[in-house]
mmCIF file of C-alpha atoms and ligand atoms in Angstrom:
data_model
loop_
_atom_site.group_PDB
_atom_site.id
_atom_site.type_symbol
_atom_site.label_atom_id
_atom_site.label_comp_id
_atom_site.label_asym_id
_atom_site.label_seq_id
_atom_site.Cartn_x
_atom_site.Cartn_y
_atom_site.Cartn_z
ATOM 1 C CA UNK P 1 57.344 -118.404 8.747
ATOM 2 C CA UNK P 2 59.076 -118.704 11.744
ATOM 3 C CA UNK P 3 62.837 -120.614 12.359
ATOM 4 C CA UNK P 4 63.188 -121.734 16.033
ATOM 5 C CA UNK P 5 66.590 -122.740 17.803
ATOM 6 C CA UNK P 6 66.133 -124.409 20.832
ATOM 7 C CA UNK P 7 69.039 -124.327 22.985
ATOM 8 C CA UNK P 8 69.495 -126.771 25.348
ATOM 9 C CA UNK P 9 66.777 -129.378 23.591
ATOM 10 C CA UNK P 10 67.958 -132.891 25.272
ATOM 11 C CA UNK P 11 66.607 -131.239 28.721
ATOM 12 C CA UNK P 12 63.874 -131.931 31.138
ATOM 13 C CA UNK P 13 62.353 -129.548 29.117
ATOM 14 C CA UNK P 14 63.617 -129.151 26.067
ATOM 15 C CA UNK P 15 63.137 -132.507 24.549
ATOM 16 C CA UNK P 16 59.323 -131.772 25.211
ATOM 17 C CA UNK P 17 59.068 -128.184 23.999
ATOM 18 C CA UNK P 18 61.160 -129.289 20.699
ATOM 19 C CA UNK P 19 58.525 -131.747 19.761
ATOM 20 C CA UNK P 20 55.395 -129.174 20.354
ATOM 21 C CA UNK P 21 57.505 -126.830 18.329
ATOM 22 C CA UNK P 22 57.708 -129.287 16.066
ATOM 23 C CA UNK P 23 54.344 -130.329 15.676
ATOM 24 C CA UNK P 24 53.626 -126.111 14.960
ATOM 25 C CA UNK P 25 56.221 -125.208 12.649
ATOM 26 C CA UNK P 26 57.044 -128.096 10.956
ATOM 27 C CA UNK P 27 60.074 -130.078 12.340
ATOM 28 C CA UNK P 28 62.149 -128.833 9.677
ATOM 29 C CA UNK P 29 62.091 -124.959 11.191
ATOM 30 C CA UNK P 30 62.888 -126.076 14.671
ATOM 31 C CA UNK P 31 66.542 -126.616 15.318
ATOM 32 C CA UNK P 32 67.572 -128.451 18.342
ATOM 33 C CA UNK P 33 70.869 -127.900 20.122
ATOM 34 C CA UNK P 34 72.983 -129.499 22.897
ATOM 35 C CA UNK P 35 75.749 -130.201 24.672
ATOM 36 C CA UNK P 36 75.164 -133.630 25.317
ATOM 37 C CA UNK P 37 74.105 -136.062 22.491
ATOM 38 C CA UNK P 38 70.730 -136.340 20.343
ATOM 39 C CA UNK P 39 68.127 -137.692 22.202
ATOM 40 C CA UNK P 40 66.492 -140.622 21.397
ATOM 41 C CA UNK P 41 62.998 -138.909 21.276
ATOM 42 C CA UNK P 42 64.054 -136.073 18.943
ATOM 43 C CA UNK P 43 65.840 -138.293 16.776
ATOM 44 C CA UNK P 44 64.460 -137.927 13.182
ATOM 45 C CA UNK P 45 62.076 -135.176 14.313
ATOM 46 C CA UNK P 46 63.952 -132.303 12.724
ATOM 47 C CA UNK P 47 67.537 -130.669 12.995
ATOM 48 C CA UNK P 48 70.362 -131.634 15.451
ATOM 49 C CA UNK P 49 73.365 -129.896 15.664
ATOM 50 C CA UNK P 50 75.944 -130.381 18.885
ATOM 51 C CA UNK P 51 76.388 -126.799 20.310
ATOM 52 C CA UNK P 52 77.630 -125.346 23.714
ATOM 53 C CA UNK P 53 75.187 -122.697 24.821
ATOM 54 C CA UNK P 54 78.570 -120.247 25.931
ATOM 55 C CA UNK P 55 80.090 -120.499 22.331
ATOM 56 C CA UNK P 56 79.112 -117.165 21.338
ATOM 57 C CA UNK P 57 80.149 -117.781 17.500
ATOM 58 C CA UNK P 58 79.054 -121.025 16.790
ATOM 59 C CA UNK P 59 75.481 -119.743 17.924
ATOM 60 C CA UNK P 60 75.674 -116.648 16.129
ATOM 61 C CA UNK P 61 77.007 -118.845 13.157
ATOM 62 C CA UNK P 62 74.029 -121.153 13.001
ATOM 63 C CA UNK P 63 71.068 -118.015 13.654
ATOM 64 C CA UNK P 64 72.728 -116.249 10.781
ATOM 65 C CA UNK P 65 72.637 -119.238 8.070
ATOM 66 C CA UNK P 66 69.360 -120.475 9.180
ATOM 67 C CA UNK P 67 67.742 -117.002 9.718
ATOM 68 C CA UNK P 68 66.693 -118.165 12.976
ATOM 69 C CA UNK P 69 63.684 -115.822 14.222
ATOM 70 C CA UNK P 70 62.763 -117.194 17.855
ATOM 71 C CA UNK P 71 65.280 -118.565 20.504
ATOM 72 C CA UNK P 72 64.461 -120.952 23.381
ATOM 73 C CA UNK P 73 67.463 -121.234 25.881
ATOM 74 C CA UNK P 74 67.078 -124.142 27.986
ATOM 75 C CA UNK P 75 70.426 -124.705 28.744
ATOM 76 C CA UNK P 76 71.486 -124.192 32.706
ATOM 77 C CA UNK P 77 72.431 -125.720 35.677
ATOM 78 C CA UNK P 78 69.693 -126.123 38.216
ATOM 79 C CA UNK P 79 69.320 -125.755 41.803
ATOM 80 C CA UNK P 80 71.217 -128.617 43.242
ATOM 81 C CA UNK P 81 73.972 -129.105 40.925
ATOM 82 C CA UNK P 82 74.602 -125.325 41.013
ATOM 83 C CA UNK P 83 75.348 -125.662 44.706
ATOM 84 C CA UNK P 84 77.948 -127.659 43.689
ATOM 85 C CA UNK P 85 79.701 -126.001 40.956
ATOM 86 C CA UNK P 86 78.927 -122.067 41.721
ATOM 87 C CA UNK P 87 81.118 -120.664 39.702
ATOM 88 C CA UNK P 88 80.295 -122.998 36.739
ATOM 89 C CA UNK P 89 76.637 -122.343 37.537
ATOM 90 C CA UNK P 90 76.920 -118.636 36.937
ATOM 91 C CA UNK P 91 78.943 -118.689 33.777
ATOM 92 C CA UNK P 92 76.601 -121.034 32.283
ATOM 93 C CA UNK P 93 73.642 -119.668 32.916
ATOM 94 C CA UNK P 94 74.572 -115.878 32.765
ATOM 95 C CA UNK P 95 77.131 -116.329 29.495
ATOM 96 C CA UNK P 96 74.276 -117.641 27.565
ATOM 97 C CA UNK P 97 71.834 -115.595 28.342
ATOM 98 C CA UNK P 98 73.674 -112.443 27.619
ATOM 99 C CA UNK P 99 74.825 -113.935 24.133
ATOM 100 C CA UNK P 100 71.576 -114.706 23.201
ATOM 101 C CA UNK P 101 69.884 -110.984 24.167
ATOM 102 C CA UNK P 102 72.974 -109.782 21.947
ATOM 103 C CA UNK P 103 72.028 -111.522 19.424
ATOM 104 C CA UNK P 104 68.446 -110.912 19.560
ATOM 105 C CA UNK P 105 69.466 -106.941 19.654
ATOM 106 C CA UNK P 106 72.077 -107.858 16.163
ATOM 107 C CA UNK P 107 69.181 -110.263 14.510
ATOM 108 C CA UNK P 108 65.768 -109.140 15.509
ATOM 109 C CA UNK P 109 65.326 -112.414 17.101
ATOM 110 C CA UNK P 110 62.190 -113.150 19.970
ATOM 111 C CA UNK P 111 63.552 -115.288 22.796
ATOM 112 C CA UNK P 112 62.439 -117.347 25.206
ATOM 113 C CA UNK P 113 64.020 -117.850 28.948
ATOM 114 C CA UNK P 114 63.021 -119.582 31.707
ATOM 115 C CA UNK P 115 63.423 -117.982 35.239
ATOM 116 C CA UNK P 116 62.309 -120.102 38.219
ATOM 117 C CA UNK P 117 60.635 -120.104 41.820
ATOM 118 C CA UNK P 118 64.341 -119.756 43.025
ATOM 119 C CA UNK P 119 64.674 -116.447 42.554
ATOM 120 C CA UNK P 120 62.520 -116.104 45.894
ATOM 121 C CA UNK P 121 64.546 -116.963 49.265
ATOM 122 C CA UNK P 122 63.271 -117.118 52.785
ATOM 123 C CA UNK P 123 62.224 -113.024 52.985
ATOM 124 C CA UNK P 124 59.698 -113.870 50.365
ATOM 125 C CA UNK P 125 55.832 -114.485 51.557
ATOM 126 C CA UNK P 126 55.542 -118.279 51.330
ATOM 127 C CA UNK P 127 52.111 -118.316 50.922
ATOM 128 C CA UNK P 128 50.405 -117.656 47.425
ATOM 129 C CA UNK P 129 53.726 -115.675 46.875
ATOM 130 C CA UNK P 130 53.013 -112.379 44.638
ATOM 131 C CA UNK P 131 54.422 -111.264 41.163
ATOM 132 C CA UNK P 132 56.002 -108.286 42.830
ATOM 133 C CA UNK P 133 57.532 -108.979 45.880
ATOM 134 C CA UNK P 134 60.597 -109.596 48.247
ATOM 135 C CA UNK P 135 63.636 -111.148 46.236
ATOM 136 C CA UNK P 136 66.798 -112.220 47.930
ATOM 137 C CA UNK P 137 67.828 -115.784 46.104
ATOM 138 C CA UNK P 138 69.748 -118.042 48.540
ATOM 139 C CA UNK P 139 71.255 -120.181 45.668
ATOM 140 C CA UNK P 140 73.341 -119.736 43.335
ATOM 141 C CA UNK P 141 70.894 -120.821 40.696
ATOM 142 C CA UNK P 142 68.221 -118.615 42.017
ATOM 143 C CA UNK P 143 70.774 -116.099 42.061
ATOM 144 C CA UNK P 144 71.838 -116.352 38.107
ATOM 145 C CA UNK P 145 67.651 -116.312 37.725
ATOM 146 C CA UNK P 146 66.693 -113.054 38.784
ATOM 147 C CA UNK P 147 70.061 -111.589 37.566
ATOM 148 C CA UNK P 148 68.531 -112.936 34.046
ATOM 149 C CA UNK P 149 65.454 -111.592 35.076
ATOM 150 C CA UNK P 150 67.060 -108.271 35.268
ATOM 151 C CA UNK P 151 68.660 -108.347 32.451
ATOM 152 C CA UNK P 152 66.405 -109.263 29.740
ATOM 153 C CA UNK P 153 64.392 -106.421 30.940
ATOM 154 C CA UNK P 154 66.978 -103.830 30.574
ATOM 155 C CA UNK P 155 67.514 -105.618 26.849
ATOM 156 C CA UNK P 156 63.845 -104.981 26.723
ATOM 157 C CA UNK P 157 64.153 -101.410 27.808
ATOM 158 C CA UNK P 158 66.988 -100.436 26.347
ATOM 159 C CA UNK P 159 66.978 -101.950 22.829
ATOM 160 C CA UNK P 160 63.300 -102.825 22.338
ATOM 161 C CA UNK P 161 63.774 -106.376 21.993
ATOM 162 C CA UNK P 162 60.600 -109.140 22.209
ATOM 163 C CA UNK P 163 62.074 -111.397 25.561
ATOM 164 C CA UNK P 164 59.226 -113.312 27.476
ATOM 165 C CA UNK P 165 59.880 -115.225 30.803
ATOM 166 C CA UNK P 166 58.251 -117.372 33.103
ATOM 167 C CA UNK P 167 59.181 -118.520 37.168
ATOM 168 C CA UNK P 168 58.474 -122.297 36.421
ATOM 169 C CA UNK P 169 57.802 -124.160 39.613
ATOM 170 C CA UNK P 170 59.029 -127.484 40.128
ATOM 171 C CA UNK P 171 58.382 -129.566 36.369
ATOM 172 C CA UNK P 172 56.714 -133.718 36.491
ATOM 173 C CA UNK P 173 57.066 -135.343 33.184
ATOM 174 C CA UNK P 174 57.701 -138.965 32.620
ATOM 175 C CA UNK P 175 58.957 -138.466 28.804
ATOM 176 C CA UNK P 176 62.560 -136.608 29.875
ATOM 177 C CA UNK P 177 63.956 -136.467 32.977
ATOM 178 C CA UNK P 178 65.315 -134.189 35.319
ATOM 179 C CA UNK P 179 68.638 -133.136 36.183
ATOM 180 C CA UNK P 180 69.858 -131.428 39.071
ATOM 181 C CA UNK P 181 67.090 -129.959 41.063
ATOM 182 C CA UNK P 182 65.252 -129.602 44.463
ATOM 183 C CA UNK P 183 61.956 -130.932 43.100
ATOM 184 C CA UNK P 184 63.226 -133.750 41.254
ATOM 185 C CA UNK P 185 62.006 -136.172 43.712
ATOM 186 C CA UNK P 186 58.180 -135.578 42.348
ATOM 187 C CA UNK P 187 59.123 -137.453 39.717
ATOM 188 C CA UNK P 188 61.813 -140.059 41.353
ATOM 189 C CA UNK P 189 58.852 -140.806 43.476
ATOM 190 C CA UNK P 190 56.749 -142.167 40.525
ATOM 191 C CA UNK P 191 59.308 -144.030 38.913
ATOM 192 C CA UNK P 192 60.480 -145.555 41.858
ATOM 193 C CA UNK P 193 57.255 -146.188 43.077
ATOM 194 C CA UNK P 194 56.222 -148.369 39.840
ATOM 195 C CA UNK P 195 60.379 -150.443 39.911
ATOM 196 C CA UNK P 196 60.647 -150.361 43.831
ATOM 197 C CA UNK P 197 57.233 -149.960 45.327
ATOM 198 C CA UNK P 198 59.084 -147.802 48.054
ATOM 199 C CA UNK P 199 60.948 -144.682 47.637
ATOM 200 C CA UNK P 200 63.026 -142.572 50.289
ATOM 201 C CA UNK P 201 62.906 -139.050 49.796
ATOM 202 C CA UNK P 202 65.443 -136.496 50.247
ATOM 203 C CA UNK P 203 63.258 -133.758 51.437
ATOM 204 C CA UNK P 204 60.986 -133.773 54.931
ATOM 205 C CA UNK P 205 58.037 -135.138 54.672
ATOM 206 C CA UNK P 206 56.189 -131.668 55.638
ATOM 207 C CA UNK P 207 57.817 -129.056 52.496
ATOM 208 C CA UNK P 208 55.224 -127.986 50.383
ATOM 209 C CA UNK P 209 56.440 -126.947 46.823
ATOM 210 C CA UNK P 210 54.769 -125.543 44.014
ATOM 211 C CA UNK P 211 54.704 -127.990 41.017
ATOM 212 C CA UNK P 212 53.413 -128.328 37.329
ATOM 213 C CA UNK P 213 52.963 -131.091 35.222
ATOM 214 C CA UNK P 214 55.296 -131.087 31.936
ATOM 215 C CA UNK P 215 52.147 -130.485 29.621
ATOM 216 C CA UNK P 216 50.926 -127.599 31.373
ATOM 217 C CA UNK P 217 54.504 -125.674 31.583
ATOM 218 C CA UNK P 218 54.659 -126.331 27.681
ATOM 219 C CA UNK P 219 51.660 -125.526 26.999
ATOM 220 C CA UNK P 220 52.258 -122.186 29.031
ATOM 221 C CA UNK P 221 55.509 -121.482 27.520
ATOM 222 C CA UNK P 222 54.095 -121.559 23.656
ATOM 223 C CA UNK P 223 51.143 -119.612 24.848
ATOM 224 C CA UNK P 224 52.971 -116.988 26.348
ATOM 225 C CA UNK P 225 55.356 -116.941 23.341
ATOM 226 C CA UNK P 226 52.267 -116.363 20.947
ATOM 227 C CA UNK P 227 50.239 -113.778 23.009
ATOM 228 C CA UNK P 228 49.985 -110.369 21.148
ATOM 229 C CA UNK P 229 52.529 -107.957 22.465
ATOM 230 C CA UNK P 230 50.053 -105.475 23.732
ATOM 231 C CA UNK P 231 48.397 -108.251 25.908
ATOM 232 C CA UNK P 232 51.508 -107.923 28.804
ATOM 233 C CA UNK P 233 52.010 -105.509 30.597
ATOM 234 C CA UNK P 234 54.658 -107.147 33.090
ATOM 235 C CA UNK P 235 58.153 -107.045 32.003
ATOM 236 C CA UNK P 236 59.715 -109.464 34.371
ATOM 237 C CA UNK P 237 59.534 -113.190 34.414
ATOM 238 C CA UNK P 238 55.696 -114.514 35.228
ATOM 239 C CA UNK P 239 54.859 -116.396 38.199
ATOM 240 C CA UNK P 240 53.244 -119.603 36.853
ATOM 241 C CA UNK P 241 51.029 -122.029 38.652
ATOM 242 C CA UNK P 242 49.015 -125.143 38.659
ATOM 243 C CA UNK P 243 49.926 -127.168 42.379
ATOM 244 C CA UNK P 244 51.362 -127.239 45.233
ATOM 245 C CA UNK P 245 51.940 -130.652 47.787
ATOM 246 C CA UNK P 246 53.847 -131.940 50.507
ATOM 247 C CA UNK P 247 56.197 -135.278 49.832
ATOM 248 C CA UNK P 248 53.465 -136.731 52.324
ATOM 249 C CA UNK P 249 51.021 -135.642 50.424
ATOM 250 C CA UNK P 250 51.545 -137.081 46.902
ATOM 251 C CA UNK P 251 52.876 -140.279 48.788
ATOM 252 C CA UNK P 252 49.459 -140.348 50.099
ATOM 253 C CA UNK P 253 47.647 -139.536 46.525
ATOM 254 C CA UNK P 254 50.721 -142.889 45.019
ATOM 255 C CA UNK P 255 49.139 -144.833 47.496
ATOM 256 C CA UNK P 256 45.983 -144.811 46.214
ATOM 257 C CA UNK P 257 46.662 -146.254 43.063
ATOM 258 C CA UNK P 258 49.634 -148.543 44.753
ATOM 259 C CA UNK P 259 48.123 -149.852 48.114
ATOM 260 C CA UNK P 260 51.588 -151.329 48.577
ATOM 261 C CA UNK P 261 53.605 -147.990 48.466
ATOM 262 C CA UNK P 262 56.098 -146.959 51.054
ATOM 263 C CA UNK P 263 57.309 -143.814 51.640
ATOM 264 C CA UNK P 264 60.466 -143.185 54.141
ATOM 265 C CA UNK P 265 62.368 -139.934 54.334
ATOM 266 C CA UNK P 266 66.088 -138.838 55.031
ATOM 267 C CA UNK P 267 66.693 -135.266 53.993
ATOM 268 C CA UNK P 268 70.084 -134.222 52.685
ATOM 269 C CA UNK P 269 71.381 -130.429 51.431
ATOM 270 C CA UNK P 270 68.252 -129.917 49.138
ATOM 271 C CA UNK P 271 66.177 -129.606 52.375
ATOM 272 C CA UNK P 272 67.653 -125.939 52.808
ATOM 273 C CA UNK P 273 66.896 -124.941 49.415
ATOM 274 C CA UNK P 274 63.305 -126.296 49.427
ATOM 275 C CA UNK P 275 62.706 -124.617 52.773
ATOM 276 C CA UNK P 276 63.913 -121.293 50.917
ATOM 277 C CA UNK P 277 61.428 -121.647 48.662
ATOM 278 C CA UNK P 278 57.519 -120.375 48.805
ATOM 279 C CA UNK P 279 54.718 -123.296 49.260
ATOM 280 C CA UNK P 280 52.647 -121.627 46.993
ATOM 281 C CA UNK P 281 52.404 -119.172 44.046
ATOM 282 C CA UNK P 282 49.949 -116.508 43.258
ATOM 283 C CA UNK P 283 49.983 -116.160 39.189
ATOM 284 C CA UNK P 284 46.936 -113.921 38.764
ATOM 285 C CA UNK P 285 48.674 -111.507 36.850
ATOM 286 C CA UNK P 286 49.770 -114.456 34.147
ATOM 287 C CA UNK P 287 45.916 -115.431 34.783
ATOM 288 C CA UNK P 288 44.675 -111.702 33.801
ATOM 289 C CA UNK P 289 47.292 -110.760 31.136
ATOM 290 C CA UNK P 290 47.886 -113.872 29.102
ATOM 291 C CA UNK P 291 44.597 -115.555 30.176
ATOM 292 C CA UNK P 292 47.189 -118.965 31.586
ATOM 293 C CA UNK P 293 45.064 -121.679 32.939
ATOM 294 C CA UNK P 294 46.309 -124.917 34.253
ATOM 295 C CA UNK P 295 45.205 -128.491 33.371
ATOM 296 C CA UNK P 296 46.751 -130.556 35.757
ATOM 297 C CA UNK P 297 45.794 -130.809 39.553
ATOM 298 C CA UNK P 298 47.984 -133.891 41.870
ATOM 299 C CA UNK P 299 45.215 -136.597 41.388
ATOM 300 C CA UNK P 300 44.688 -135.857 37.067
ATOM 301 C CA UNK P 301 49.079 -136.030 37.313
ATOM 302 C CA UNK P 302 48.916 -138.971 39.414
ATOM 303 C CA UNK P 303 47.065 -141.258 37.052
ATOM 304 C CA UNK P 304 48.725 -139.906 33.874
ATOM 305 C CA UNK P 305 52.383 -140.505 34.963
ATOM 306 C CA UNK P 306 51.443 -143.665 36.196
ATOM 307 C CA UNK P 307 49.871 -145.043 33.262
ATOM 308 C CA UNK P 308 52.578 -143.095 31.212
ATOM 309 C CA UNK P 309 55.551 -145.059 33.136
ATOM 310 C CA UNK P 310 54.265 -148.384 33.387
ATOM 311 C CA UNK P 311 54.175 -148.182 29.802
ATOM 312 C CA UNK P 312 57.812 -146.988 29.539
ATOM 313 C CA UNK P 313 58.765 -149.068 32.174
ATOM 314 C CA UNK P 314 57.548 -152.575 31.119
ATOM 315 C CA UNK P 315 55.235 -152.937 34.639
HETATM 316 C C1 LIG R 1 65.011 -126.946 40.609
HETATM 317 O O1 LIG R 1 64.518 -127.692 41.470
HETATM 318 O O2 LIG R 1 66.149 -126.472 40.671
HETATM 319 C C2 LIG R 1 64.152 -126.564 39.428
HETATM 320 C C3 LIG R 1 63.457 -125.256 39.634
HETATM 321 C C4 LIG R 1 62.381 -125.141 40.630
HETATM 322 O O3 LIG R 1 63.784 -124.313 38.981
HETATM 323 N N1 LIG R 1 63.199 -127.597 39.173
#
């Protein structure tokens, strides 16, 4: 039987994965952990306990007296708030993640941790960019990924421990919402669309981003986590697929469903980060080793975020 701490669980993320994790190993064996308070969604799912993902003790505290056997770590500060707080921004994401690869070396423990499209920077092909490739990171938070990157595979190497990774692109759910990135607008857009009927974006209307929708990435991330060792090969994080669009473009694919829509644009400082990043991702090797295969195209996203939020919404 397995014992799960996610870390980092009141995320864009996190709140999601919890609940899958939930629903496979009972919601008793899945402990959720944050910063910030409970949230609503988790509520009476399964464990909640307030934790700091740098407090190296009170984690190591909590694996030891529930015999924790998996770790997620969620926690981090993305691509736009990281530009802001750099320094805070690396010692978040990088004291974490070294904790947690010490204490998977101490406990036997299999983690989780996400890496991101960020670690590529504007040396990187754009187009259908490969698993092996050019990596210079402009950001900060690109630059704490493929640090992490690094280092779980010399944990790998070095101590034999079970760490699996993936390069999420940009993440649409309408359950949680996002915090502090480059491609929140795909899901501003939505909700805005549905209060407003108009929505100004803060990238150009021409920068194509890859994107996934929340059910995909989850399901990707529990797939991954259950594939038989001997199935990957690639030590480093995956690059993971499903999308890619243009703010024009998913405008176009709103407007549609919302005749009424309007779409106006007036890019800020996330315009240089986007424009750092590839259009689109090549994730055959994921496709080969692991046998990942997304759901969700634009149009299939469009219509279940809509129907999802005007629900949530009261439209
Ligand atoms: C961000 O925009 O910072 C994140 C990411 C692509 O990792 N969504």
């Amino acid at each position: 039987m397995e014992k799960v701490l996610v870390i980092g669980a009141c995320g864009q993320i996190g709140v999601e994965l919890t609940l899958a994790l939930r629903k496979i190993h009972g919601g008793d064996n899945v402990w959720a952990s944050d910063i910030r308070d409970e949230n609503p969604l988790l509520v009476g799912t399964g464990p909640y306990t307030s934790l700091d993902a740098t407090d190296a003790e009170g984690t190591r505290t909590l694996v030891k007296r529930e015999g924790v056997t998996q770790i997620y770590l969620l926690a981090a500060l993305l691509s736009a708030t990281g530009e802001k707080n750099p320094k805070l921004c690396w010692d978040l994401n990088m004291t974490s993640l070294r904790q947690v690869l010490d204490l998977a070396v101490e406990e036997k423990i299999k983690i989780f941790w996400p890496s991101s499209i960020a670690v590529f920077g504007t040396t990187t092909p754009k187009v259908r960019t490969p698993q092996m490739t050019v990596i210079e990171p402009t950001t900060m938070y690109g630059i704490t990924k493929y640090a992490g990157e690094m280092l779980c595979q010399y944990y790998q190497k070095r101590y034999g421990i079970d760490v699996r990774s993936v390069r999420y692109p940009g993440l649409i759910s309408w359950k949680s919402e996002p915090g502090g990135g480059t491609t929140d607008y795909a899901v501003d857009i939505y909700i805005q669309a549905l209060k407003e009927g108009k929505y100004t974006c803060f990238l150009s209307e021409n920068t194509p981003l890859p994107m996934m929708y929340m059910d995909d990435a989850i399901r990707a991330t529990i797939e991954l986590m259950q594939a038989p060792a001997d199935m990957l090969k690639t030590h480093m994080a995956y690059n993971l697929s499903a999308m890619s669009f243009t703010p024009k473009e998913i405008a176009e694919v709103i407007k549609k469903r919302i005749p009424n829509f309007e779409m106006s644009y007036a890019p800020d400082h996330r315009q240089a980060i986007a424009d750092s990043w590839p259009g689109s991702i090549d994730d055959s090797v994921a496709r080969n080793e692991w046998n990942w295969k997304h759901e969700f195209d634009l149009e299939k996203m469009t219509d279940t975020m809509l129907e999802n939020l005007k629900t949530k919404l009261g439209k």
